[in-house]
Amino acid sequence: MGTYRLEFSKGPEVRFISHLELMRAFERAMRRAGLPLAFSEGFNPHPKMAFASALAVGVTSDSEYLDLELREDLAAEEIKNRLNQSLPPGLKVKQCVFLAKKEKALMAMVALASYQAKVKLLSSLSQAELEKLSAALLQKTSLVIEKAGKKGPEAKDIRPGLKELRCIGIEDGWAEFTFAVQSGSEGNIRPEEVLKALKEIGQIPIEVDLAVIKRTGLFKKENGRFKPLIEPKE
């Protein structure tokens, strides 16, 4: 019995499927691929697989992760190839590694998420101006936005969880931003909240509802540094 960690991408073809639908797509692909899945015990057994972090509907990703347990050890490359032949268009396994030792749950490991977001500009601004406005936002000690809560609107300060923010280009009236935010059990900043702060606090004229958002990475924190959930090969 072995545990494997997979890195996969979620493309535009499947951007509107929910996290539950994503889980089902992988389970169906694993069955079609003939992988010797390990199952939980109990009245309703399910495959022993766990995802790092749920991705919001409408958001694509370059780098998602899941841990998978099998009844038999297989070559990691074989698992990757079998799944890629069985997954629907838009889902692709990029890496698969065997976990030689037990690690804590993926969801508990995630500490940081990075994103790219393309947003429609409502007035003409240069990249230099947007870079200046973004830098000014990072200089603030608090960024309080309003979010929906169980009992109505709530104030939320996203500044402690906003680690990076840059404008990297403008094309055909669309500005592209990159940012990194806290994610996981210790706190979670949604990409829409960063865009809302850009518009409402940074006074950047953008159409938040039309944003095209992609998650570019998920990271764990070790010895004060952020690292990918699959360590790059030397």
Tab-separated table of C-alpha atoms in Angstrom:
chain	number	residue	atom	x	y	z
A	1	MET	CA	0.000	0.000	0.000
A	2	GLY	CA	1.442	3.387	-0.986
A	3	THR	CA	0.548	7.059	-0.932
A	4	TYR	CA	1.200	9.354	-3.896
A	5	ARG	CA	1.043	13.118	-4.323
A	6	LEU	CA	-0.238	14.461	-7.628
A	7	GLU	CA	0.039	17.957	-9.057
A	8	PHE	CA	-2.573	18.763	-11.688
A	9	SER	CA	-3.926	21.678	-13.699
A	10	LYS	CA	-7.539	22.759	-14.184
A	11	GLY	CA	-8.067	24.509	-17.501
A	12	PRO	CA	-10.789	26.718	-19.021
A	13	GLU	CA	-12.733	23.675	-20.262
A	14	VAL	CA	-13.651	22.751	-16.672
A	15	ARG	CA	-13.482	26.137	-14.938
A	16	PHE	CA	-17.175	26.059	-14.024
A	17	ILE	CA	-17.291	22.649	-12.340
A	18	SER	CA	-17.603	22.586	-8.552
A	19	HIS	CA	-15.125	21.011	-6.149
A	20	LEU	CA	-17.484	18.065	-5.662
A	21	GLU	CA	-17.688	17.563	-9.429
A	22	LEU	CA	-13.894	17.741	-9.606
A	23	MET	CA	-13.585	14.995	-7.008
A	24	ARG	CA	-16.052	12.835	-8.933
A	25	ALA	CA	-14.176	13.415	-12.204
A	26	PHE	CA	-10.949	12.181	-10.624
A	27	GLU	CA	-12.648	9.176	-9.037
A	28	ARG	CA	-14.171	8.167	-12.379
A	29	ALA	CA	-10.820	8.630	-14.121
A	30	MET	CA	-9.057	6.513	-11.497
A	31	ARG	CA	-11.570	3.718	-11.979
A	32	ARG	CA	-11.255	3.914	-15.780
A	33	ALA	CA	-7.473	3.863	-15.409
A	34	GLY	CA	-7.708	0.648	-13.412
A	35	LEU	CA	-5.794	1.997	-10.432
A	36	PRO	CA	-5.911	-0.270	-7.336
A	37	LEU	CA	-7.652	2.277	-5.122
A	38	ALA	CA	-7.640	1.982	-1.346
A	39	PHE	CA	-11.041	2.662	0.222
A	40	SER	CA	-12.208	3.970	3.553
A	41	GLU	CA	-14.111	1.671	5.880
A	42	GLY	CA	-17.716	2.044	6.959
A	43	PHE	CA	-21.181	2.034	5.449
A	44	ASN	CA	-20.250	4.236	2.458
A	45	PRO	CA	-16.634	3.481	1.434
A	46	HIS	CA	-14.903	6.057	-0.750
A	47	PRO	CA	-11.438	6.244	-2.332
A	48	LYS	CA	-8.697	7.457	-0.029
A	49	MET	CA	-7.829	10.706	-1.776
A	50	ALA	CA	-7.550	14.209	-0.347
A	51	PHE	CA	-7.273	17.543	-2.142
A	52	ALA	CA	-5.085	20.394	-0.890
A	53	SER	CA	-7.560	23.237	-1.293
A	54	ALA	CA	-10.963	23.714	-2.894
A	55	LEU	CA	-10.881	25.925	-5.968
A	56	ALA	CA	-13.734	28.385	-6.474
A	57	VAL	CA	-16.081	27.824	-9.416
A	58	GLY	CA	-14.910	29.852	-12.419
A	59	VAL	CA	-11.250	29.869	-11.368
A	60	THR	CA	-8.645	27.928	-13.354
A	61	SER	CA	-5.370	26.670	-11.950
A	62	ASP	CA	-1.844	25.779	-13.008
A	63	SER	CA	-1.077	23.922	-9.812
A	64	GLU	CA	-3.509	21.909	-7.677
A	65	TYR	CA	-2.627	18.921	-5.522
A	66	LEU	CA	-4.148	15.714	-4.237
A	67	ASP	CA	-2.873	12.772	-2.199
A	68	LEU	CA	-3.950	9.310	-3.310
A	69	GLU	CA	-3.619	5.976	-1.500
A	70	LEU	CA	-3.381	2.714	-3.457
A	71	ARG	CA	-3.566	-0.916	-2.331
A	72	GLU	CA	-0.479	-1.724	-4.419
A	73	ASP	CA	2.670	0.216	-5.205
A	74	LEU	CA	2.896	1.425	-8.799
A	75	ALA	CA	5.478	3.536	-10.594
A	76	ALA	CA	4.574	7.214	-10.190
A	77	GLU	CA	5.018	7.843	-13.922
A	78	GLU	CA	2.618	4.992	-14.714
A	79	ILE	CA	-0.056	6.526	-12.473
A	80	LYS	CA	0.413	9.888	-14.173
A	81	ASN	CA	0.146	8.414	-17.674
A	82	ARG	CA	-2.866	6.235	-16.887
A	83	LEU	CA	-4.773	9.136	-15.380
A	84	ASN	CA	-3.981	11.521	-18.220
A	85	GLN	CA	-5.471	8.994	-20.641
A	86	SER	CA	-8.658	8.835	-18.560
A	87	LEU	CA	-9.245	12.403	-17.342
A	88	PRO	CA	-11.617	14.723	-19.259
A	89	PRO	CA	-10.261	17.657	-21.312
A	90	GLY	CA	-9.104	20.477	-19.058
A	91	LEU	CA	-7.709	18.257	-16.297
A	92	LYS	CA	-4.097	17.092	-16.568
A	93	VAL	CA	-1.694	15.498	-14.100
A	94	LYS	CA	1.624	17.351	-14.267
A	95	GLN	CA	3.576	15.410	-11.652
A	96	CYS	CA	3.163	12.329	-9.494
A	97	VAL	CA	5.540	11.381	-6.686
A	98	PHE	CA	5.606	8.535	-4.185
A	99	LEU	CA	5.562	9.692	-0.563
A	100	ALA	CA	8.217	7.657	1.189
A	101	LYS	CA	7.128	8.790	4.650
A	102	LYS	CA	3.843	9.791	6.224
A	103	GLU	CA	3.068	13.506	6.013
A	104	LYS	CA	0.341	15.596	7.593
A	105	ALA	CA	-2.840	16.195	5.634
A	106	LEU	CA	-2.444	18.289	2.479
A	107	MET	CA	-5.133	20.722	3.578
A	108	ALA	CA	-3.226	21.375	6.809
A	109	MET	CA	0.017	22.013	4.892
A	110	VAL	CA	-1.228	24.829	2.648
A	111	ALA	CA	-0.144	28.283	3.868
A	112	LEU	CA	0.012	30.455	0.736
A	113	ALA	CA	-1.696	30.694	-2.648
A	114	SER	CA	-0.581	32.717	-5.675
A	115	TYR	CA	-2.871	34.065	-8.394
A	116	GLN	CA	-3.042	35.899	-11.693
A	117	ALA	CA	-6.109	38.024	-12.427
A	118	LYS	CA	-7.080	39.860	-15.595
A	119	VAL	CA	-9.565	42.674	-15.021
A	120	LYS	CA	-11.291	45.133	-17.341
A	121	LEU	CA	-10.138	48.723	-16.891
A	122	LEU	CA	-12.965	51.263	-16.773
A	123	SER	CA	-10.668	54.169	-17.659
A	124	SER	CA	-7.335	54.592	-19.375
A	125	LEU	CA	-4.319	54.035	-17.105
A	126	SER	CA	-0.724	53.112	-17.877
A	127	GLN	CA	1.058	50.121	-16.399
A	128	ALA	CA	3.358	52.491	-14.524
A	129	GLU	CA	0.349	54.146	-12.901
A	130	LEU	CA	-1.140	50.787	-11.932
A	131	GLU	CA	2.188	49.626	-10.496
A	132	LYS	CA	2.351	52.779	-8.396
A	133	LEU	CA	-1.210	52.346	-7.134
A	134	SER	CA	-0.572	48.685	-6.297
A	135	ALA	CA	2.605	49.556	-4.385
A	136	ALA	CA	0.710	52.242	-2.469
A	137	LEU	CA	-1.871	49.652	-1.435
A	138	LEU	CA	0.876	47.434	0.006
A	139	GLN	CA	2.176	50.376	2.026
A	140	LYS	CA	-1.080	50.571	3.978
A	141	THR	CA	-1.221	48.966	7.423
A	142	SER	CA	-4.822	47.784	6.949
A	143	LEU	CA	-7.130	47.034	4.043
A	144	VAL	CA	-10.631	46.695	5.430
A	145	ILE	CA	-13.256	45.456	2.993
A	146	GLU	CA	-16.870	44.409	3.483
A	147	LYS	CA	-17.737	40.761	2.983
A	148	ALA	CA	-20.917	38.758	3.313
A	149	GLY	CA	-21.276	37.037	6.685
A	150	LYS	CA	-23.833	34.667	8.183
A	151	LYS	CA	-25.538	37.586	9.947
A	152	GLY	CA	-25.051	40.151	7.195
A	153	PRO	CA	-22.128	42.297	5.989
A	154	GLU	CA	-18.892	41.977	7.982
A	155	ALA	CA	-15.661	43.987	7.966
A	156	LYS	CA	-12.490	42.070	7.099
A	157	ASP	CA	-8.922	43.346	7.122
A	158	ILE	CA	-7.087	41.483	4.359
A	159	ARG	CA	-3.773	43.344	4.716
A	160	PRO	CA	-2.114	40.819	7.099
A	161	GLY	CA	-2.793	38.064	4.574
A	162	LEU	CA	-1.722	39.944	1.433
A	163	LYS	CA	1.921	39.043	0.818
A	164	GLU	CA	2.581	40.280	-2.729
A	165	LEU	CA	0.786	42.454	-5.291
A	166	ARG	CA	1.942	43.645	-8.720
A	167	CYS	CA	0.552	44.832	-12.030
A	168	ILE	CA	2.447	42.971	-14.748
A	169	GLY	CA	0.832	44.305	-17.889
A	170	ILE	CA	-2.035	45.860	-19.839
A	171	GLU	CA	-3.494	44.538	-23.090
A	172	ASP	CA	-6.605	45.669	-24.986
A	173	GLY	CA	-7.997	47.491	-21.967
A	174	TRP	CA	-7.417	44.602	-19.568
A	175	ALA	CA	-4.922	44.858	-16.695
A	176	GLU	CA	-3.162	41.794	-15.327
A	177	PHE	CA	-2.239	41.537	-11.659
A	178	THR	CA	-0.311	38.906	-9.739
A	179	PHE	CA	-0.623	38.468	-5.997
A	180	ALA	CA	0.035	36.013	-3.190
A	181	VAL	CA	-2.262	35.599	-0.208
A	182	GLN	CA	-2.550	33.624	2.983
A	183	SER	CA	-4.429	30.375	2.512
A	184	GLY	CA	-5.281	27.430	4.716
A	185	SER	CA	-6.277	26.685	8.290
A	186	GLU	CA	-4.683	29.822	9.767
A	187	GLY	CA	-6.610	32.196	7.529
A	188	ASN	CA	-7.825	32.544	3.994
A	189	ILE	CA	-7.901	35.516	1.610
A	190	ARG	CA	-9.983	35.069	-1.533
A	191	PRO	CA	-8.750	36.552	-4.833
A	192	GLU	CA	-12.004	38.483	-5.238
A	193	GLU	CA	-11.285	40.228	-1.949
A	194	VAL	CA	-7.928	41.469	-3.253
A	195	LEU	CA	-9.599	42.808	-6.387
A	196	LYS	CA	-12.251	44.491	-4.279
A	197	ALA	CA	-9.510	46.221	-2.259
A	198	LEU	CA	-7.843	47.355	-5.495
A	199	LYS	CA	-11.081	48.957	-6.629
A	200	GLU	CA	-12.524	50.350	-3.413
A	201	ILE	CA	-9.409	51.239	-1.409
A	202	GLY	CA	-6.808	51.610	-4.140
A	203	GLN	CA	-9.286	53.596	-6.271
A	204	ILE	CA	-8.320	51.602	-9.366
A	205	PRO	CA	-11.222	51.672	-11.891
A	206	ILE	CA	-11.739	47.963	-12.638
A	207	GLU	CA	-14.729	45.690	-13.241
A	208	VAL	CA	-14.299	43.044	-10.532
A	209	ASP	CA	-17.242	40.867	-11.620
A	210	LEU	CA	-15.664	40.235	-15.046
A	211	ALA	CA	-12.276	39.171	-13.674
A	212	VAL	CA	-10.563	36.124	-15.190
A	213	ILE	CA	-8.735	34.458	-12.304
A	214	LYS	CA	-6.142	31.685	-12.301
A	215	ARG	CA	-4.427	30.127	-9.315
A	216	THR	CA	-0.761	29.702	-10.130
A	217	GLY	CA	0.522	27.923	-7.034
A	218	LEU	CA	-0.064	26.485	-3.560
A	219	PHE	CA	2.720	26.517	-0.990
A	220	LYS	CA	3.619	25.198	2.446
A	221	LYS	CA	5.720	27.053	5.000
A	222	GLU	CA	8.936	25.492	6.302
A	223	ASN	CA	11.594	27.247	8.357
A	224	GLY	CA	10.086	30.627	7.523
A	225	ARG	CA	10.098	30.010	3.755
A	226	PHE	CA	7.309	29.112	1.337
A	227	LYS	CA	7.873	25.956	-0.709
A	228	PRO	CA	5.846	24.006	-3.301
A	229	LEU	CA	3.878	20.999	-2.048
A	230	ILE	CA	5.991	18.830	-4.333
A	231	GLU	CA	9.656	19.640	-3.960
A	232	PRO	CA	11.368	20.250	-7.337
A	233	LYS	CA	13.862	17.594	-8.400
A	234	GLU	CA	17.513	18.468	-8.013
